[in-house]
Coordinates of C-alpha atoms and ligand atoms in Angstrom, one line a residue:
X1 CA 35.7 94.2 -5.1
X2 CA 36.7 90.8 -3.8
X3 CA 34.1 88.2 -2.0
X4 CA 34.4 85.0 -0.2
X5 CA 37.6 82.5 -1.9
X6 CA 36.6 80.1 -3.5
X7 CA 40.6 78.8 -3.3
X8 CA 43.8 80.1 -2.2
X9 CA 44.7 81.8 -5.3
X10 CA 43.1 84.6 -3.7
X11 CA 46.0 85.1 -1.5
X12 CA 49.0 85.8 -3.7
X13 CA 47.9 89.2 -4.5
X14 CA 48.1 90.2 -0.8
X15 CA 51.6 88.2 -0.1
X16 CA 52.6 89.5 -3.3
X17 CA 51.8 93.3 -2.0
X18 CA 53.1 92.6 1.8
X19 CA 56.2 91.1 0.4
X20 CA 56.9 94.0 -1.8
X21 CA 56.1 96.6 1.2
X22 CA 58.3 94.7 3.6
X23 CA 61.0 94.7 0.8
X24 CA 60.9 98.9 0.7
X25 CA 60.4 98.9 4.7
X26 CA 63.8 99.8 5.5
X27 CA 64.0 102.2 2.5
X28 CA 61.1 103.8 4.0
X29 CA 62.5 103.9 7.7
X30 CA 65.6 105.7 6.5
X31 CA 63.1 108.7 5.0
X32 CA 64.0 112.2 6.5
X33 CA 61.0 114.0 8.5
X34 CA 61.3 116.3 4.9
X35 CA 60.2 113.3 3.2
X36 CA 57.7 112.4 5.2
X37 CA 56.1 115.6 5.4
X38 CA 56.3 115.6 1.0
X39 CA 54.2 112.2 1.2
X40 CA 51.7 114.0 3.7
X41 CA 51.6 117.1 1.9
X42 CA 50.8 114.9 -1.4
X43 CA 47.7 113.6 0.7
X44 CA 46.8 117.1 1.6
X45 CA 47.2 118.1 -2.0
X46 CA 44.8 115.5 -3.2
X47 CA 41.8 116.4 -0.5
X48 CA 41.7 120.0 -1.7
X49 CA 41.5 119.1 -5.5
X50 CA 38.8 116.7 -4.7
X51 CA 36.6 118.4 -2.2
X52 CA 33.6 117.4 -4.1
X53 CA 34.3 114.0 -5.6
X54 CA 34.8 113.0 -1.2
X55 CA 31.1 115.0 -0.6
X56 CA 29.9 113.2 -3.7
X57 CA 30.8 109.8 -2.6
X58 CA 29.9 110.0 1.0
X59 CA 26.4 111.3 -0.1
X60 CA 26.3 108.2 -2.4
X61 CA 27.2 105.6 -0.2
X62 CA 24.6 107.2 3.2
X63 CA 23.2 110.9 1.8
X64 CA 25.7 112.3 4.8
X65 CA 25.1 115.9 4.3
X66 CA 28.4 117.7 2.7
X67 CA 28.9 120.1 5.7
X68 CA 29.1 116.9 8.0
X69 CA 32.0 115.6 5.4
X70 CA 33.6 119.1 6.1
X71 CA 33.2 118.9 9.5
X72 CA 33.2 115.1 10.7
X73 CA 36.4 114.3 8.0
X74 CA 37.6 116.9 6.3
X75 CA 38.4 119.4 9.3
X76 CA 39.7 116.2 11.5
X77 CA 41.8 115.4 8.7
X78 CA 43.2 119.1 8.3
X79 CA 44.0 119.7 11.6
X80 CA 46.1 116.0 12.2
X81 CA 48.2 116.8 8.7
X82 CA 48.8 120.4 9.6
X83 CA 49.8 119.7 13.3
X84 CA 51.8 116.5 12.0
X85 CA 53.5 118.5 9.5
X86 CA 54.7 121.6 11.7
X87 CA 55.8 119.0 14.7
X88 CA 57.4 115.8 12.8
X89 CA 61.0 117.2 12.6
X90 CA 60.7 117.3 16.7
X91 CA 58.6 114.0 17.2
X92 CA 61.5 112.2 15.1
X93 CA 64.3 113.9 16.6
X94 CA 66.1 111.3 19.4
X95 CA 64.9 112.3 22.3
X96 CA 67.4 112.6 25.2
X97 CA 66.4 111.2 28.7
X98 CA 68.1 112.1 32.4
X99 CA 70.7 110.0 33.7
X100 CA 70.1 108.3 36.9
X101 CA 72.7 108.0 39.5
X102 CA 72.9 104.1 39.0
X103 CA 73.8 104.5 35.2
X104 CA 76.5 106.9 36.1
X105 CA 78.6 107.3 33.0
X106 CA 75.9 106.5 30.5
X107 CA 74.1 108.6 28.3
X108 CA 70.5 107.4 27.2
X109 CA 67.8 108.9 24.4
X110 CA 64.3 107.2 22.9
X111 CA 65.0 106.8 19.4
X112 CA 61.6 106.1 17.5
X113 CA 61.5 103.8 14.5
X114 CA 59.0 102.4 12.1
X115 CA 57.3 99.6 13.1
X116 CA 57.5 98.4 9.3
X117 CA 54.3 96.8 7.7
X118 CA 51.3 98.6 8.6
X119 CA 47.7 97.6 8.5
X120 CA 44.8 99.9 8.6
X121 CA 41.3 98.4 8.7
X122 CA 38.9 100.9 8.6
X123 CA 35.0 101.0 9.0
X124 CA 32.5 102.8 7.3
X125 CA 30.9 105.3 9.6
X126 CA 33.7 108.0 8.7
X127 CA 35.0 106.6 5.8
X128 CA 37.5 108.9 4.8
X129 CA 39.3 110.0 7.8
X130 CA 39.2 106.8 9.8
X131 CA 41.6 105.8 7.0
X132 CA 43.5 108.8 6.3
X133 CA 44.1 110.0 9.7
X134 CA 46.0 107.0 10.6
X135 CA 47.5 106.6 7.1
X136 CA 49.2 110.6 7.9
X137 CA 50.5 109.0 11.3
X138 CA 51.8 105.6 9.4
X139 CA 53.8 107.6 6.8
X140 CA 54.6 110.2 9.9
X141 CA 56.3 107.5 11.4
X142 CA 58.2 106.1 8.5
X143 CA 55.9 102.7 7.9
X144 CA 54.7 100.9 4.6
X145 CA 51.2 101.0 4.7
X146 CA 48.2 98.6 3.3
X147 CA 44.4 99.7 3.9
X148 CA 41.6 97.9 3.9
X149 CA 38.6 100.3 4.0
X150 CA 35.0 99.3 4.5
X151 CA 33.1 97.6 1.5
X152 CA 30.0 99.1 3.6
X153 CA 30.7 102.4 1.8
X154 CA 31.8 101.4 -1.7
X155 CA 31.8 104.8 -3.0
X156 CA 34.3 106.2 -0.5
X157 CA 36.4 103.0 -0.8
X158 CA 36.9 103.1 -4.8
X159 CA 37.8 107.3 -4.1
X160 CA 40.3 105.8 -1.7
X161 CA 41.4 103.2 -3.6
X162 CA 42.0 105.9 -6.7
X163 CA 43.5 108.2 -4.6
X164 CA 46.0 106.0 -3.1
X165 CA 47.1 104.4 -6.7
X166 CA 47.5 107.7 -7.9
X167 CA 49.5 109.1 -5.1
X168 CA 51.9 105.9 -3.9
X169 CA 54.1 103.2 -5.2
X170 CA 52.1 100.3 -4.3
X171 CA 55.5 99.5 -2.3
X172 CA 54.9 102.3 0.0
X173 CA 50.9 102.8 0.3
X174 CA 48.4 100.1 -1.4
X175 CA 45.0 99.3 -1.1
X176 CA 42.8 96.3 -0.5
X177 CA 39.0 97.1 -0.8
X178 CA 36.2 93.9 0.1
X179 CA 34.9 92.8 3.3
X180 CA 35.7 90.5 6.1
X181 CA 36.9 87.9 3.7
X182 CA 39.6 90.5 2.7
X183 CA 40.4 91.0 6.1
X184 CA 40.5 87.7 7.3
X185 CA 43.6 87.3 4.4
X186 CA 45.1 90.0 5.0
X187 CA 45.3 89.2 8.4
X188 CA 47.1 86.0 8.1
X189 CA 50.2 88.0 6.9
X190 CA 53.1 88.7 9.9
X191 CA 52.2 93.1 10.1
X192 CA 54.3 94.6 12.2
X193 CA 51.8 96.8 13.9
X194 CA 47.5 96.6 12.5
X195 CA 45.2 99.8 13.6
X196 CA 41.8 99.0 13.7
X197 CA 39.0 101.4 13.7
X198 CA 35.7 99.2 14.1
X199 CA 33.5 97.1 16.6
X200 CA 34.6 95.6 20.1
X201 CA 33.3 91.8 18.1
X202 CA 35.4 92.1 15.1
X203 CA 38.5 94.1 17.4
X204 CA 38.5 90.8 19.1
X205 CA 39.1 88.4 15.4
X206 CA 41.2 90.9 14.9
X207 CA 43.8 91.1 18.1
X208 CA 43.3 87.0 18.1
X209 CA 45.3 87.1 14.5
X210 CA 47.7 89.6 15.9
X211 CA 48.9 87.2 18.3
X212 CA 49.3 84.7 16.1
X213 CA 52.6 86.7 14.8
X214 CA 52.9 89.1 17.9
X215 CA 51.6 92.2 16.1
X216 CA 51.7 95.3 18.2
X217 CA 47.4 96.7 17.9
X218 CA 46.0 99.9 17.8
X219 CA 42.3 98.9 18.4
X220 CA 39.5 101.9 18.0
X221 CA 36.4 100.7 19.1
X222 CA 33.0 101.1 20.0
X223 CA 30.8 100.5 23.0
X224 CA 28.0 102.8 25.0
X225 CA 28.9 106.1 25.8
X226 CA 26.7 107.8 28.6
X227 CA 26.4 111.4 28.8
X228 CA 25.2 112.7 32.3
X229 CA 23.3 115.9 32.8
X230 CA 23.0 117.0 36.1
X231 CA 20.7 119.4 37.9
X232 CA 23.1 122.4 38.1
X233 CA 24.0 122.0 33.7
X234 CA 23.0 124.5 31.4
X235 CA 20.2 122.9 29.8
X236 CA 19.8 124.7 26.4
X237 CA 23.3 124.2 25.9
X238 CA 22.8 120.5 27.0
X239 CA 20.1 120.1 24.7
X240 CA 22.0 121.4 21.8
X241 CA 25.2 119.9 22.3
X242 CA 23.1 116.6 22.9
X243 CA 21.0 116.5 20.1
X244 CA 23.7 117.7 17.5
X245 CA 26.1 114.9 18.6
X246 CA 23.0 112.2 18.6
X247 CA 22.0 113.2 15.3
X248 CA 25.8 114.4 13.4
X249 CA 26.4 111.5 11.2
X250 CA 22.2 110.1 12.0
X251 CA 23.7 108.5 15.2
X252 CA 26.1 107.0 13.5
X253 CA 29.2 107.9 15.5
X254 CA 31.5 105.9 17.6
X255 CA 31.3 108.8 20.4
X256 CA 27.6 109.6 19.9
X257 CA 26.5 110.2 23.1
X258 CA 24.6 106.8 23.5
X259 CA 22.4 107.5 26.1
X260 CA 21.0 110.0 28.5
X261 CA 21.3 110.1 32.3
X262 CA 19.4 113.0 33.5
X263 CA 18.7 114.2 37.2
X264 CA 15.2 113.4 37.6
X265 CA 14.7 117.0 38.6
X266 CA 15.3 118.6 35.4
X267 CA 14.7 115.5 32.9
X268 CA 11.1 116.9 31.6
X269 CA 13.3 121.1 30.7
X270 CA 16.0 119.2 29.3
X271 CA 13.3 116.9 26.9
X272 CA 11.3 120.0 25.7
X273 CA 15.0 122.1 24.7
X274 CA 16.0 119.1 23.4
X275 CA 12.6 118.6 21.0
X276 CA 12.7 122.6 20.2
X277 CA 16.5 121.9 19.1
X278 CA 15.6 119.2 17.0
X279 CA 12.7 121.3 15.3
X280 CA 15.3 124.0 15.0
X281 CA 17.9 122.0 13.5
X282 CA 15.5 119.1 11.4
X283 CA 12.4 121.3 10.4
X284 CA 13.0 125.0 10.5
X285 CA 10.0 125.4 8.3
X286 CA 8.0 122.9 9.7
X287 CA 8.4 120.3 7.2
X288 CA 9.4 116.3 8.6
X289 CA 13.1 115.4 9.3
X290 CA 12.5 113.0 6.1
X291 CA 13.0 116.2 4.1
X292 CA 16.0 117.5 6.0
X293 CA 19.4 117.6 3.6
X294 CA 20.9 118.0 7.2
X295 CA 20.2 114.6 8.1
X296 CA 21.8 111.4 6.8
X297 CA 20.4 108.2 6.5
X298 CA 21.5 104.7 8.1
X299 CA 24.1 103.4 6.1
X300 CA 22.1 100.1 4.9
X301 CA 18.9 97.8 5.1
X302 CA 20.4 95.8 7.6
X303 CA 21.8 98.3 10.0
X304 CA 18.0 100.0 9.3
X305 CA 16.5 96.6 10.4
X306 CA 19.1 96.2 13.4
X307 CA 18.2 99.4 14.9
X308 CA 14.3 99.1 14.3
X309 CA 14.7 95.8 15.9
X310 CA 16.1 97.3 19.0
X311 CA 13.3 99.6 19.2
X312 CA 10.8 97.2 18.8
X313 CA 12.5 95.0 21.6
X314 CA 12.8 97.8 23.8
X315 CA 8.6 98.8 23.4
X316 CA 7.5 95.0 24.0
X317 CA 10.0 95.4 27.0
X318 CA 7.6 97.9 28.5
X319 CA 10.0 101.0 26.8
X320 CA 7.7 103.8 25.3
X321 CA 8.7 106.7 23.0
X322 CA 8.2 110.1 23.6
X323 CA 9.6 111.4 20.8
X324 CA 9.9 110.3 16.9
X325 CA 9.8 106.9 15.9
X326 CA 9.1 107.4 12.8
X327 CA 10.5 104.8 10.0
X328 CA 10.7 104.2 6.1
X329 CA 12.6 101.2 5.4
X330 CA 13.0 101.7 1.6
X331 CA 14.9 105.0 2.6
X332 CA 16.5 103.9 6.0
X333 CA 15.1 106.5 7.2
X334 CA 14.9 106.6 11.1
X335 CA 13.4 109.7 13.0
X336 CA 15.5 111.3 16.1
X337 CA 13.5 109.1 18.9
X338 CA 13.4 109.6 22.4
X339 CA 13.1 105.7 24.6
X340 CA 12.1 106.6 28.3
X341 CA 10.9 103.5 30.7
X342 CA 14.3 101.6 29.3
X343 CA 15.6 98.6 31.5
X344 CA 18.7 96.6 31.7
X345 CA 16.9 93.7 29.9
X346 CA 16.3 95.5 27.0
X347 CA 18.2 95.2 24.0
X348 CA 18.7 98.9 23.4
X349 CA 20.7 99.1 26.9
X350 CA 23.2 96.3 26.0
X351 CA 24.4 97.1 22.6
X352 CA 25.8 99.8 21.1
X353 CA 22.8 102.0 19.7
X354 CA 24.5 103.2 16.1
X355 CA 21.5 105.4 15.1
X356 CA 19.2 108.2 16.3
X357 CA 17.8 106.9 18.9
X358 CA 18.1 108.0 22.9
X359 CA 17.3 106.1 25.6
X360 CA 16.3 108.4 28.6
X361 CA 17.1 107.3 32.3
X362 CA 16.5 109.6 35.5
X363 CA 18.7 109.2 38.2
X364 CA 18.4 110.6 42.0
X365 CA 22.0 110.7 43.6
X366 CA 24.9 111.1 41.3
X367 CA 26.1 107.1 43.2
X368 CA 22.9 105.2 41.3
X369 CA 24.0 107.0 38.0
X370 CA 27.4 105.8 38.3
X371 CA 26.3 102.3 38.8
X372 CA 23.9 102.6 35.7
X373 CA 27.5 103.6 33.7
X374 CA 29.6 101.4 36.1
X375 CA 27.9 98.0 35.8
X376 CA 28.7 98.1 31.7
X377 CA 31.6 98.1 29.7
X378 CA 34.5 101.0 30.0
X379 CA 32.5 103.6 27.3
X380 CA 34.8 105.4 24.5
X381 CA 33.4 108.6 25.7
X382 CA 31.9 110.0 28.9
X383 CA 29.8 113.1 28.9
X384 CA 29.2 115.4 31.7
X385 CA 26.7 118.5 31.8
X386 CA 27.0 120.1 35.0
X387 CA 28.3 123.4 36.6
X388 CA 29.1 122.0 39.7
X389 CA 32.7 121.6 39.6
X390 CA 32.6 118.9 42.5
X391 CA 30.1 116.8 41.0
X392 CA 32.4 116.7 37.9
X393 CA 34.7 115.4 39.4
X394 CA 33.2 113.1 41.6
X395 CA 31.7 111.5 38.6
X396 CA 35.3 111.5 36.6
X397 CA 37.2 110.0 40.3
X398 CA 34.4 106.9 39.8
X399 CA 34.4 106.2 36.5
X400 CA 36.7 104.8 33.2
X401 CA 36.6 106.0 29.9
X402 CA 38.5 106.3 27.1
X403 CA 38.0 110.1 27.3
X404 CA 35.8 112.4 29.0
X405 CA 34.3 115.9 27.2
X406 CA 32.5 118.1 29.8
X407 CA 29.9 120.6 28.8
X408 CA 30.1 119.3 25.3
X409 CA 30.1 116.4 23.2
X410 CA 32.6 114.9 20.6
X411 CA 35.2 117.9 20.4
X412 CA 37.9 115.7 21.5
X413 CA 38.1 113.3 18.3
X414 CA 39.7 116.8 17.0
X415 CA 41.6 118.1 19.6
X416 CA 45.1 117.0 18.3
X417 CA 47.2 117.2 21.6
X418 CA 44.7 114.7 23.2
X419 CA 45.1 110.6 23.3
X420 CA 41.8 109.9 21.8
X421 CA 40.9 106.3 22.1
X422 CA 39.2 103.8 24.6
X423 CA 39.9 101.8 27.3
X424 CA 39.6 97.8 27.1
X425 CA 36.3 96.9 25.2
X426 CA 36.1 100.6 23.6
X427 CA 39.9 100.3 22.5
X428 CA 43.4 99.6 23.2
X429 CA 46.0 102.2 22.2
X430 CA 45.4 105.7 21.3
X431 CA 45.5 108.3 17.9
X432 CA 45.6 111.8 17.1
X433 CA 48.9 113.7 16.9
X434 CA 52.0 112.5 18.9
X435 CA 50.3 109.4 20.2
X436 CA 49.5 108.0 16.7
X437 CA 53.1 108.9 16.1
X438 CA 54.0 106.9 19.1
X439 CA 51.8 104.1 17.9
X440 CA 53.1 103.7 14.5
X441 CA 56.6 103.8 16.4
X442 CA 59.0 101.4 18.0
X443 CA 60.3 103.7 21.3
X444 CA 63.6 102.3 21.1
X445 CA 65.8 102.7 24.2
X446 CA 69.6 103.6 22.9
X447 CA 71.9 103.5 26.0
X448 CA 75.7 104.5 25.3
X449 CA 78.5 104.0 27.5
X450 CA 80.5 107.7 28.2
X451 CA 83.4 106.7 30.6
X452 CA 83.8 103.9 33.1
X453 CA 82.9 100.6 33.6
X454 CA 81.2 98.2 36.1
X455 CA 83.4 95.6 35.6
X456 CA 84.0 95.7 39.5
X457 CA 80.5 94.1 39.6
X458 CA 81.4 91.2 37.4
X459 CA 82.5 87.5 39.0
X460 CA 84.3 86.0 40.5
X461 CA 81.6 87.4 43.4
X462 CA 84.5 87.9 45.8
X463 CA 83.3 89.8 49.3
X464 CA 84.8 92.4 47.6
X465 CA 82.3 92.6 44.7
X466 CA 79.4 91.4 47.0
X467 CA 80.0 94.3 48.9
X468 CA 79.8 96.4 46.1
X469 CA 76.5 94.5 45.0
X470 CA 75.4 95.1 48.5
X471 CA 76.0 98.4 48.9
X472 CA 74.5 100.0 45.3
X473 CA 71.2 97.5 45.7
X474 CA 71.5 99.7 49.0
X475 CA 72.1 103.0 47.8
X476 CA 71.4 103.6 44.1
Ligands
NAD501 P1 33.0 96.5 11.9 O1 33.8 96.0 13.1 O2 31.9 95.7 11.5 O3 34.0 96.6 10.6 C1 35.2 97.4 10.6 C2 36.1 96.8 9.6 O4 36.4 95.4 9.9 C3 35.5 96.8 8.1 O5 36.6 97.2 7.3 C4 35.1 95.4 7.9 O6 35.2 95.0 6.6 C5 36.1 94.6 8.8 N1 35.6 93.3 9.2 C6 34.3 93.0 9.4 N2 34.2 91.7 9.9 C7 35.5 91.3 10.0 C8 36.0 90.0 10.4 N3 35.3 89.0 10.8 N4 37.4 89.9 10.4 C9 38.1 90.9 10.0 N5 37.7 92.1 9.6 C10 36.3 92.3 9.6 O7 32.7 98.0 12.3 P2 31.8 99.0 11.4 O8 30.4 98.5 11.4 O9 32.4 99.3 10.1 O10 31.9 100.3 12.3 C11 31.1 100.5 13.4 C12 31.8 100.2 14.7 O11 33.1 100.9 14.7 C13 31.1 100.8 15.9 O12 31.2 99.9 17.0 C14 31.8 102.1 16.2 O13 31.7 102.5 17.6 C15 33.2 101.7 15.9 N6 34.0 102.9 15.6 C16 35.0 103.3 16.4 C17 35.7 104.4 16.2 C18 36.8 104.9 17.1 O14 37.6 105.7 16.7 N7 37.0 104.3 18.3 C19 35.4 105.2 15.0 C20 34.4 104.7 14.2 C21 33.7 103.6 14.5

């Protein structure tokens, strides 16, 4: 693992790798979808042989609970390669547009190419697909690729570093692991196209180095994503959905639901299914959420003390909890805890929230709701609970997200013939199926002359040409 230089020896091995890459880019470009699809498949290959050493080192680096590495990475995963694999031969294929009348005797297609050097930095909350997923795309596309994973999961960033070394020519697929330091080199080095999977703060550094060489960004980030239940939802499916995509992960999800806008009507049935579904899910027997093996743990002491401190602000802020609040610091352990009385100074309703903890807000008329969502940042993810199909889409007419699930939570981060992505400070660009294709692609217009010319257009400008000028600015 590298740390902070101490000189700029440090740098050669990443020039050293990028200049290597970029030497085997246009080898790479000239791959055949067949290719490809073997490079994916050796990816695929790899996941299925070491099921348990990915469980193993995701419980290591933040006890995440083996059915949420199934669920939350390995079935994400799955589903991009397999839907990659079956459409890539189409996706590369040159695809022909229609002629308008003005480019009479012209035939025109979109031709995608690699972008060429590729960097992925990923973060640490789903360590292994947030790298993978975009490294299927990359190779989808025809790129070289370097990844820098996060050093806030070492375990899952040595397994990736292993895998990779094992899998690729360090001229077609490489790996960097460290922290920002890494980063911060790496981005100094003239990528053709850097995906980013992290915070709004770092997405920032990181599009301010793009520019410096006018590198194309794919930025995945965070923010606060409200979910709104109104007084027509289904409230025990509301609960359920709510609390499993609070808790999946122990809050630690880019689209966790962040917090809770409730009709004031139905906040107190929604509260009690929402504490039976966390008994159901967290103590069947009756024993704490501490003793769960369904519920992870904060990833590290100072996201434990981040979180805690947000709670604390929130509760000398007048906030009070209703539910949970329990702590253990030497475990970062946080109990699923329920904020109502939350303002707009607190804390807890600026940032991004990152852990088990929902803020509660009631809301009247669907109008002051909206202005509670519309007076922040564009969220990642929008949530609506309600049966009223007007009322959906009121609430979808008024707002901006990145995406929007209704009657559910999180689904779409799977659904592979869906943009998934945000929308200025939650993300620029979009993943999953075609559109990471298209991300990791140049769409290169290819125009080609059939038969005739416009060489009537060309000068002298006689009154004969401007005529002509005049009369296809007219009638073309
Ligand atoms: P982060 O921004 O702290 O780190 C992400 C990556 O950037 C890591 O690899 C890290 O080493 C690197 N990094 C950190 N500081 C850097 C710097 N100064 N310069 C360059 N690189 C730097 O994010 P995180 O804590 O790993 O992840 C949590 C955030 O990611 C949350 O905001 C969450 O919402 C977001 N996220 C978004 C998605 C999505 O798909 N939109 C998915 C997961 C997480």
């Amino acid at each position: 693992m590298l740390t902070t230089p101490t000189s700029t020896d440090y740098l050669e091995p990443f020039t050293a790798a990028f200049d290597a890459q970029r030497r085997n880019a246009p080898r790479m470009a000239l791959t055949t979808a067949a290719e490809r699809i073997e490079r994916i498949r050796r990816i695929q290959r790899w996941v299925v042989a070491h099921e348990t050493d990915i469980k193993q080192a995701m419980y290591a680096d933040f006890r995440k609970p083996s059915a949420e590495v199934m669920l939350g990475e390995l079935m994400a995963l799955n589903a991009e390669i397999r839907h990659t694999v079956s459409n890539l031969k189409r996706w590369m294929k040159p695809q022909r547009v229609p002629t308008p009348l003005s480019m009479i005797g012209t035939t025109s297609r979109i031709h995608h190419e690699p972008k060429g050097n590729v960097l992925i930095i990923a973060p640490w909350n789903y360590p292994f697909v947030l790298s993978m997923r975009p490294l299927v795309s990359a190779l989808a596309a025809g790129n070289v690729v370097i990844i820098k994973p996060s050093e806030l999961t070492p375990h899952t960033a040595a397994l990736i570093s292993g895998m990779i070394a094992e899998l690729f020519p360090p001229d077609e697929v490489t790996v960097f692991e460290g922290d920002a330091a890494v980063s911060t080199a790496l981005l100094d080095l003239p990528f053709n196209h850097i995906f980013f999977t992290g915070s709004p703060a770092v997405g920032r550094i990181v599009m301010t180095a793009a520019a410096k060489h006018l590198a194309s960004v794919t930025l995945e980030l965070g923010g606060k994503s409200p979910a709104i239940v109104d007084e027509s939802a289904d409230l025990q499916q509301a609960a359920g959905q709510l609390v499993w995509g609070k808790c999946l992960n122990n809050g630690q999800t880019c689209i966790a639901p962040d917090y809770l806008l409730v009709h004031a009507s139905v906040k107190v049935p929604l509260m009690d299914a929402m504490k039976k579904t966390l008994d159901r899910m967290y103590s069947p027997d009756g024993q704490p959420v501490a003793a769960s093996d369904s519920y992870a743990r904060i990833v590290n002491r100072s996201h434990f003390r981040r979180i805690k401190n947000l709670i604390e602000d929130a509760l000398t802020k007048g906030a009070t909890i209703t539910l949970g609040g329990q702590t253990n610091e030497a475990d970062n352990f946080i109990e699923p805890t329920f904020l109502e009385n939350v303002t707009d100074d607190m804390r807890i309703m600026q940032d991004e929230i990152f852990g088990p903890v929902l803020p509660v807000l009631t809301y009247r008329t669907l109008d002051d709701a909206l202005r509670i969502v519309n007076q922040r940042e564009k969220p990642l993810a929008l949530y609506i609970h309600s049966r009223n199909r007007q009322h959906t889409q009121y609430i979808i007419d008024r707002t901006s997200a990145g995406d929007t699930v209704v009657n559910d939570v999180l689904l779409h981060f799977g659904h592979v013939e869906l943009p998934f992505g945000g929308v200025n400070n939650s993300g620029l660009g979009k993943s999953n199926g075609f559109f990471s294709f298209q991300e990791f692609s140049n769409q290169r217009g290819i125009l080609k002359r059939q038969f005739g010319t416009l060489k009537f257009l060309y000068p002298p400008y006689t009154d004969r040409v401007k005529n002509a000028i005049d009369f296809l600015v007219r009638h073309f």
